[in-house]
């Protein structure tokens, strides 16, 4: 089994166990804790998908719009301009 897949499965197992443990500690119910432990990662996966889309869009904008120069480093006093 490839390392990336193994890491993903072990992380998923750890995430589910922690989610179950926290939910059980808060509710005292195995049924509720199990539901939370299964639903929460699904919601996180959907949120992660949109989070990644937003970052890709931000990267595309950053690449398309070049940064404006902030002073002339070769000019005396330019450091003061950059620090404002």
XYZ file of N, CA, C and O in Angstrom, residues 9-77:
276
model
N -5.258 6.959 5.745
C -6.108 6.054 6.522
C -5.803 6.134 8.019
O -6.720 6.094 8.837
N -4.537 6.242 8.377
C -4.212 6.355 9.802
C -4.681 7.698 10.353
O -5.164 7.774 11.484
N -4.575 8.765 9.562
C -5.068 10.065 10.003
C -6.591 10.035 10.167
O -7.123 10.555 11.148
N -7.275 9.401 9.227
C -8.731 9.278 9.325
C -9.115 8.512 10.594
O -10.019 8.928 11.328
N -8.427 7.417 10.865
C -8.710 6.630 12.066
C -8.493 7.456 13.328
O -9.317 7.436 14.251
N -7.399 8.188 13.372
C -7.095 9.036 14.522
C -8.158 10.119 14.678
O -8.649 10.377 15.779
N -8.528 10.746 13.579
C -9.531 11.807 13.595
C -10.875 11.276 14.102
O -11.530 11.920 14.936
N -11.283 10.113 13.610
C -12.554 9.530 14.051
C -12.513 9.164 15.537
O -13.483 9.387 16.265
N -11.404 8.596 15.993
C -11.279 8.208 17.396
C -11.318 9.427 18.317
O -11.991 9.421 19.356
N -10.611 10.485 17.940
C -10.621 11.703 18.754
C -12.019 12.325 18.755
O -12.534 12.724 19.808
N -12.641 12.405 17.578
C -13.993 12.961 17.495
C -14.976 12.175 18.344
O -15.796 12.748 19.065
N -14.880 10.849 18.274
C -15.761 10.009 19.083
C -15.498 10.237 20.570
O -16.426 10.399 21.358
N -14.222 10.261 20.943
C -13.868 10.431 22.356
C -14.359 11.753 22.927
O -14.923 11.798 24.025
N -14.173 12.822 22.189
C -14.615 14.139 22.655
C -16.141 14.182 22.735
O -16.709 14.645 23.731
N -16.813 13.696 21.698
C -18.279 13.716 21.694
C -18.839 12.838 22.820
O -19.819 13.211 23.470
N -18.216 11.692 23.060
C -18.678 10.816 24.144
C -18.466 11.473 25.510
O -19.325 11.408 26.379
N -17.315 12.134 25.661
C -17.036 12.813 26.934
C -18.050 13.928 27.197
O -18.424 14.172 28.341
N -18.481 14.591 26.137
C -19.429 15.694 26.308
C -20.873 15.228 26.463
O -21.664 15.877 27.153
N -21.234 14.116 25.798
C -22.639 13.694 25.790
C -22.924 12.476 26.658
O -24.051 12.295 27.104
N -21.932 11.597 26.820
C -22.147 10.351 27.549
C -22.942 9.326 26.761
O -23.310 8.284 27.278
N -23.184 9.602 25.482
C -23.972 8.710 24.642
C -23.125 8.139 23.515
O -22.535 8.891 22.728
N -23.073 6.804 23.435
C -22.319 6.154 22.360
C -22.968 6.458 21.008
O -22.280 6.716 20.020
N -24.292 6.447 20.975
C -25.021 6.683 19.722
C -24.763 8.107 19.196
O -24.438 8.289 18.023
N -24.893 9.095 20.048
C -24.660 10.484 19.633
C -23.191 10.681 19.258
O -22.874 11.302 18.240
N -22.296 10.150 20.073
C -20.865 10.286 19.793
C -20.505 9.643 18.456
O -19.729 10.200 17.684
N -21.071 8.479 18.175
C -20.811 7.823 16.895
C -21.318 8.642 15.725
O -20.647 8.757 14.693
N -22.496 9.217 15.873
C -23.036 10.064 14.811
C -22.182 11.281 14.561
O -21.873 11.613 13.408
N -21.774 11.939 15.640
C -20.914 13.116 15.492
C -19.583 12.730 14.862
O -19.081 13.416 13.979
N -19.008 11.622 15.300
C -17.710 11.181 14.786
C -17.772 10.858 13.299
O -16.767 10.981 12.599
N -18.928 10.471 12.790
C -19.053 10.168 11.358
C -19.462 11.388 10.536
O -18.998 11.556 9.413
N -20.318 12.235 11.094
C -20.810 13.392 10.337
C -19.758 14.497 10.245
O -19.571 15.107 9.185
N -19.057 14.754 11.324
C -18.101 15.867 11.366
C -17.022 15.775 10.285
O -16.758 16.763 9.612
N -16.390 14.615 10.048
C -15.384 14.556 8.984
C -15.980 14.804 7.592
O -15.311 15.378 6.731
N -17.205 14.413 7.375
C -17.844 14.669 6.081
C -18.027 16.166 5.862
O -17.763 16.684 4.777
N -18.471 16.865 6.888
C -18.644 18.309 6.786
C -17.287 18.988 6.611
O -17.150 19.918 5.811
N -16.279 18.512 7.324
C -14.926 19.066 7.162
C -14.407 18.865 5.744
O -13.725 19.731 5.199
N -14.685 17.720 5.143
C -14.232 17.462 3.772
C -14.862 18.451 2.804
O -14.190 18.965 1.899
N -16.138 18.750 2.991
C -16.819 19.715 2.124
C -16.237 21.114 2.346
O -15.946 21.841 1.388
N -16.025 21.483 3.599
C -15.442 22.789 3.912
C -14.035 22.897 3.324
O -13.663 23.941 2.784
N -13.248 21.816 3.406
C -11.886 21.824 2.862
C -11.909 22.053 1.355
O -11.084 22.799 0.820
N -12.871 21.433 0.657
C -12.997 21.601 -0.796
C -13.172 23.083 -1.136
O -12.466 23.629 -1.991
N -14.090 23.772 -0.460
C -14.325 25.181 -0.751
C -13.176 26.063 -0.267
O -12.857 27.076 -0.897
N -12.523 25.669 0.810
C -11.338 26.378 1.296
C -10.237 26.350 0.236
O -9.607 27.367 -0.064
N -10.006 25.189 -0.354
C -8.986 25.058 -1.401
C -9.349 25.879 -2.630
O -8.493 26.497 -3.249
N -10.631 25.889 -3.013
C -11.071 26.690 -4.162
C -10.804 28.169 -3.908
O -10.348 28.884 -4.806
N -11.085 28.634 -2.700
C -10.852 30.042 -2.366
C -9.365 30.379 -2.443
O -8.983 31.436 -2.951
N -8.509 29.491 -1.955
C -7.065 29.739 -2.019
C -6.565 29.727 -3.453
O -5.702 30.524 -3.815
N -7.087 28.837 -4.295
C -6.689 28.825 -5.713
C -7.091 30.132 -6.387
O -6.339 30.689 -7.175
N -8.291 30.618 -6.067
C -8.753 31.881 -6.641
C -7.853 33.026 -6.164
O -7.461 33.884 -6.956
N -7.506 33.047 -4.890
C -6.627 34.093 -4.362
C -5.252 34.031 -5.018
O -4.673 35.068 -5.356
N -4.726 32.828 -5.233
C -3.431 32.687 -5.909
C -3.503 33.198 -7.337
O -2.584 33.861 -7.821
N -4.596 32.894 -8.041
C -4.757 33.347 -9.426
C -4.808 34.874 -9.480
O -4.205 35.489 -10.364
N -5.495 35.489 -8.538
C -5.566 36.953 -8.498
C -4.195 37.530 -8.188
O -3.763 38.502 -8.807
N -3.493 36.931 -7.247
C -2.159 37.411 -6.865
C -1.195 37.329 -8.044
O -0.372 38.212 -8.241
N -1.297 36.288 -8.863
C -0.421 36.133 -10.025
C -0.807 37.130 -11.109
O 0.049 37.712 -11.769
N -2.102 37.359 -11.301
C -2.588 38.234 -12.361
C -2.312 39.701 -12.074
O -2.119 40.492 -12.991
N -2.303 40.104 -10.816
C -2.101 41.502 -10.442
C -0.724 41.631 -9.809
O -0.526 41.226 -8.667
N 0.248 42.190 -10.553
C 1.598 42.306 -9.988
C 1.622 43.284 -8.815
O 0.840 44.231 -8.751
N 2.513 43.014 -7.895
C 2.656 43.877 -6.716
C 3.208 45.232 -7.138
O 4.054 45.326 -8.032
N 2.735 46.293 -6.496
C 3.246 47.637 -6.782
C 4.570 47.843 -6.054
O 4.723 47.396 -4.916
N 5.517 48.506 -6.689
C 6.775 48.787 -5.999
C 6.522 49.745 -4.839
O 5.678 50.622 -4.917
N 7.268 49.563 -3.753
C 7.080 50.382 -2.552
C 8.354 51.157 -2.252
O 9.058 50.840 -1.317
N 8.647 52.156 -3.040
C 9.833 52.972 -2.798
C 11.003 52.503 -3.652
O 10.955 51.474 -4.306
N 12.057 53.263 -3.655
C 13.252 52.956 -4.428
C 14.368 52.612 -3.454
O 14.924 53.498 -2.813
N 14.724 51.338 -3.330
C 15.749 50.939 -2.355
C 17.109 51.582 -2.596
O 17.908 51.679 -1.688
N 17.376 52.069 -3.825
C 18.669 52.691 -4.111
C 18.731 54.141 -3.670
O 19.781 54.749 -3.649
N 17.618 54.730 -3.314
C 17.552 56.144 -2.944
C 17.745 56.300 -1.438
O 17.169 55.545 -0.660
N 18.524 57.288 -0.992
C 18.666 57.515 0.444
C 17.297 57.808 1.068
O 16.480 58.512 0.495
N 17.052 57.254 2.216
C 15.782 57.449 2.896
C 14.705 56.478 2.472
O 13.584 56.525 2.941
